[in-house]
Short mmCIF file of C-alpha atoms in Angstrom, two decimals:
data_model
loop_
_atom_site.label_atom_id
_atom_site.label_comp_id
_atom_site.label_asym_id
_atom_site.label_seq_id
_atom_site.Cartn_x
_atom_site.Cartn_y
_atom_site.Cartn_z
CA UNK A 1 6.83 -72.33 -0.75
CA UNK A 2 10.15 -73.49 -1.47
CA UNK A 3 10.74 -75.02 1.78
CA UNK A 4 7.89 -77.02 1.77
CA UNK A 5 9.08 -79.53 -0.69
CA UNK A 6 6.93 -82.67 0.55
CA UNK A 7 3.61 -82.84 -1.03
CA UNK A 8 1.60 -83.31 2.74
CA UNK A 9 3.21 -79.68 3.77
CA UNK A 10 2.59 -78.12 0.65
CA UNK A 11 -0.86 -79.13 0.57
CA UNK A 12 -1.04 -77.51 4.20
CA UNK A 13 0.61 -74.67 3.02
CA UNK A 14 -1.92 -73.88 0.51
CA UNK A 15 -5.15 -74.54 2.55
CA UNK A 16 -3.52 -72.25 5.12
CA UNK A 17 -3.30 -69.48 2.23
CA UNK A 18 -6.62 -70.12 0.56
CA UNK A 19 -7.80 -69.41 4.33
CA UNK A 20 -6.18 -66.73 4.66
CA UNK A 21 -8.12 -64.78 0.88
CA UNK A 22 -10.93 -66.12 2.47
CA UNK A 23 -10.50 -64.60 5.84
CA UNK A 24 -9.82 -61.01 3.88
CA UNK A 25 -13.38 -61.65 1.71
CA UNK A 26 -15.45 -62.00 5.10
CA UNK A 27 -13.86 -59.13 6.69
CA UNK A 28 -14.54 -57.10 3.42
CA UNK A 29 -17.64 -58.02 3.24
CA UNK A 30 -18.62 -57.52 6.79
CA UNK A 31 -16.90 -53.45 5.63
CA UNK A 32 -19.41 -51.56 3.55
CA UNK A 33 -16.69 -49.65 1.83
CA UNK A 34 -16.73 -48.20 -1.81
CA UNK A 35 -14.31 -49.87 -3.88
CA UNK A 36 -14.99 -52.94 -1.93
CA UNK A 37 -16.01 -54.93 -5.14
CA UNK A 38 -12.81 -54.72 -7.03
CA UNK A 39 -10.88 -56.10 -3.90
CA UNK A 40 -13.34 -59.08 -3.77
CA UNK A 41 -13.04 -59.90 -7.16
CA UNK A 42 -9.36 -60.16 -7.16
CA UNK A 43 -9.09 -61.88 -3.83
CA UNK A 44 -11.77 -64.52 -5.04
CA UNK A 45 -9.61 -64.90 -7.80
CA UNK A 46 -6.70 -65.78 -6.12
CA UNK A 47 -8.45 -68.11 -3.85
CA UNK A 48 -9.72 -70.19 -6.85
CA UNK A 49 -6.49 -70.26 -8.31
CA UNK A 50 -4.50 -71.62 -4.78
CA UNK A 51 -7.43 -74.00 -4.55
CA UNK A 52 -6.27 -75.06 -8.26
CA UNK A 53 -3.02 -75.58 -7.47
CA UNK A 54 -4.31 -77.88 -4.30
CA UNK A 55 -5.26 -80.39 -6.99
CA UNK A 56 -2.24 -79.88 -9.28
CA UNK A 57 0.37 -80.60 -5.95
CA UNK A 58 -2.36 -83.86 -5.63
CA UNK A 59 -1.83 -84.97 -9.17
CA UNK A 60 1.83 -84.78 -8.91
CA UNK A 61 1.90 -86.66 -5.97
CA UNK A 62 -0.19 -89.48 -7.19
CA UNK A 63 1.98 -89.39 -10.78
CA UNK A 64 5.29 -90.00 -8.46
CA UNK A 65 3.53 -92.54 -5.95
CA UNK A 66 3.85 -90.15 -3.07
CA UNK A 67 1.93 -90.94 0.46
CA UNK A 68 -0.61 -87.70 0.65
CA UNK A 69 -2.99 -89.70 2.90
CA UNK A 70 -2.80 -87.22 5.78
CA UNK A 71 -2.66 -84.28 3.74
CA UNK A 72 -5.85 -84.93 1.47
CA UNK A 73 -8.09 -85.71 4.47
CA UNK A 74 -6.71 -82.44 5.61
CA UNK A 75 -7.91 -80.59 2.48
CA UNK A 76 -11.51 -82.53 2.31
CA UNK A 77 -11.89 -80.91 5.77
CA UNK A 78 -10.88 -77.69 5.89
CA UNK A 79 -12.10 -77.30 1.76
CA UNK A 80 -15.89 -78.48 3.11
CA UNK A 81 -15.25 -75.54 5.63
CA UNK A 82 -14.29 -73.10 3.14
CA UNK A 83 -17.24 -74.32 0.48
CA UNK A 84 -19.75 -73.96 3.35
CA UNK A 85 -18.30 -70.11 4.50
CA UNK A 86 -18.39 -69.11 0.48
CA UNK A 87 -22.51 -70.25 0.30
CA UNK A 88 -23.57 -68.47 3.34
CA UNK A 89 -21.75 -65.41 1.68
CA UNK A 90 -23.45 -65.98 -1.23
CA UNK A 91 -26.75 -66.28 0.49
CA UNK A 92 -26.12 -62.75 2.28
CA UNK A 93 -26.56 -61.18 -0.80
CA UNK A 94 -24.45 -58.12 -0.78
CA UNK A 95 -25.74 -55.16 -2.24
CA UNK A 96 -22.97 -55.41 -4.79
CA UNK A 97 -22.70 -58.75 -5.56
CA UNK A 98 -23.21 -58.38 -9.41
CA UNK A 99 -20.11 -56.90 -9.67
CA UNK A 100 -18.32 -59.93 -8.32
CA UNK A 101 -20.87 -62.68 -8.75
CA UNK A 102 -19.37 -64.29 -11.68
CA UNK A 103 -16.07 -64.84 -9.20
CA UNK A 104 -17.93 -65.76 -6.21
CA UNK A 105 -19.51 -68.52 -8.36
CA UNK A 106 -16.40 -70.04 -9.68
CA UNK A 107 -14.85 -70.03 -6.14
CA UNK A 108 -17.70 -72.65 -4.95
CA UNK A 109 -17.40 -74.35 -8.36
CA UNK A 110 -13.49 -74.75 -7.51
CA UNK A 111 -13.83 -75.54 -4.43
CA UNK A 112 -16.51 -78.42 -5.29
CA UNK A 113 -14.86 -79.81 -7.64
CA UNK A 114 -11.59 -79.88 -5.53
CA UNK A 115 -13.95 -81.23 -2.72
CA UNK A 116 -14.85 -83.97 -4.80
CA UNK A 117 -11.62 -85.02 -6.06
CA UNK A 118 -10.10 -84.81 -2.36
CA UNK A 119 -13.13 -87.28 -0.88
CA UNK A 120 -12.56 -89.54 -3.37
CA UNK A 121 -10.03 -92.90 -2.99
CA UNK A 122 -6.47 -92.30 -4.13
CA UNK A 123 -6.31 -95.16 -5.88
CA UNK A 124 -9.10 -94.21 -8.43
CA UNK A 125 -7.28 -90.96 -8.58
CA UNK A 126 -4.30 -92.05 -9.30
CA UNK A 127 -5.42 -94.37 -12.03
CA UNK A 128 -7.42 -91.50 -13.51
CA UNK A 129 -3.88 -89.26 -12.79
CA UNK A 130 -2.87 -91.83 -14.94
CA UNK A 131 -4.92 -92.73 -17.62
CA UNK A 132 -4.27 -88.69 -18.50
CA UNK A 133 -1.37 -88.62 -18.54
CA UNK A 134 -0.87 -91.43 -21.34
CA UNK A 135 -3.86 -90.19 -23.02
CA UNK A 136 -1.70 -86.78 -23.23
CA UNK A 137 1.37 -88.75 -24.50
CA UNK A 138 -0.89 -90.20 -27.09
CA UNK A 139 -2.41 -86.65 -28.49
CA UNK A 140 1.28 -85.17 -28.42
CA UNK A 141 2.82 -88.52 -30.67
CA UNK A 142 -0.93 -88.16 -32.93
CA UNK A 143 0.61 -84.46 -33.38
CA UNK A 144 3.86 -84.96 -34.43
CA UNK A 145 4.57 -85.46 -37.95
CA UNK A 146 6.31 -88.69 -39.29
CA UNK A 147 9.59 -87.59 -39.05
CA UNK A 148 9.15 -86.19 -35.59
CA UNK A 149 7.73 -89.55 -34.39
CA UNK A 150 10.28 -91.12 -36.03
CA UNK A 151 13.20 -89.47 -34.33
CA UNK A 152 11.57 -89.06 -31.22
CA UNK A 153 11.21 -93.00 -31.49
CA UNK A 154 14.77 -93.29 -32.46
CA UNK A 155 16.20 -91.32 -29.39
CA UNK A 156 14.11 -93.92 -26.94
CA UNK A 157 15.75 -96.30 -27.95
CA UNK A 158 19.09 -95.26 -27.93
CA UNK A 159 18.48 -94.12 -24.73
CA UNK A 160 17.49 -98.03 -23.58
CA UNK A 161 20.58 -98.92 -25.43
CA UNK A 162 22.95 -97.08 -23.75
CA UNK A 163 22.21 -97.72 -20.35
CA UNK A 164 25.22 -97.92 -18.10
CA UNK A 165 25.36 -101.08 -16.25
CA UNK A 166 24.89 -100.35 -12.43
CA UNK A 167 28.34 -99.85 -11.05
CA UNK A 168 30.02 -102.72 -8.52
CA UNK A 169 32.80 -103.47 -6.36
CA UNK A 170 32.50 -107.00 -6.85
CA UNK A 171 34.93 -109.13 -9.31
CA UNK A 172 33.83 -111.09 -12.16
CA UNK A 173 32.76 -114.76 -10.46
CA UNK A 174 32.59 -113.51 -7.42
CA UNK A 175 28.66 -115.06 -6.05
CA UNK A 176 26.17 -112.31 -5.51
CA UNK A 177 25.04 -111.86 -1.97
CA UNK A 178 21.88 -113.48 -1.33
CA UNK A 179 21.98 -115.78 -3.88
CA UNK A 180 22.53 -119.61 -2.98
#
């Protein structure tokens, strides 16, 4: 994980491990093992959370205006892949499936959901990424007591105050290039 910095290889990175729990829930299911169950449930688990953190690697992409063209057409693919592989086990019905049913369900629901969100235009997303994320910054200020606001108001604009001027190697009068 911490080589693959760039949002498109993450994303890969993820759908190749989300395969992978999957891969381990087929072959255990195909098993009729005791103690099966348990394993399941965990590994179901884990394969709703990596499909959560698919969307969270999206969001931050869209907040920082990162190209994830090529990796979210990826992840629509391979997640209607995934979605389709967790109905038909679904529609097997094991002979212990109440004991990890609950899971099972949430996976799809994930992986809907995340299905969704991938399918849909970036652009939308992004806005919505957006909108979010100042509605956030909104609930956090409507939190803070006066005081807080206050200084929290205070250090912004210091902070715009002090900006450094952006350093140069040119003299005072000297023209700046491209100007006529």
């Amino acid at each position: 994980m911490r080589l693959s910095q760039e949002p498109n290889e993450r994303l890969k990175l993820y759908l190749h491990f989300a395969q992978q729990r999957l891969a381990q829930i087929e072959q255990l299911i195909s098993q009729d093992k005791p103690g099966r169950s348990a394993l399941l449930h965990d590994l179901m688990e884990d394969y709703s959370e990596i499909i959560g953190a698919i969307d969270t690697v999206t969001d931050d992409a869209l907040r920082r205006k990162v190209e994830i063209k090529g990796g979210m057409d990826l992840v629509a693919k391979t997640e209607k892949d995934m979605l389709a592989r967790l109905e038909k086990i679904e529609k097997s019905k094991p002979k212990d499936i109440a004991r990890y049913d609950f899971v099972l369900k949430d996976a799809i629901d994930t992986t809907t959901d995340s299905l969704e969100l991938s399918e849909k235009d970036l652009k939308d997303r992004a806005a919505d990424v957006a909108a979010r994320e100042k509605k956030e910054k909104e609930d956090r200020e409507a939190a803070m007591t006066t005081p807080e606001l206050e200084a929290k108001k205070a250090a912004e604009k210091k902070e715009t105050q002090t900006k450094k001027k952006v350093p140069t190697l040119r003299r005072p009068g000297d023209p700046v290039p491209g100007a006529k």
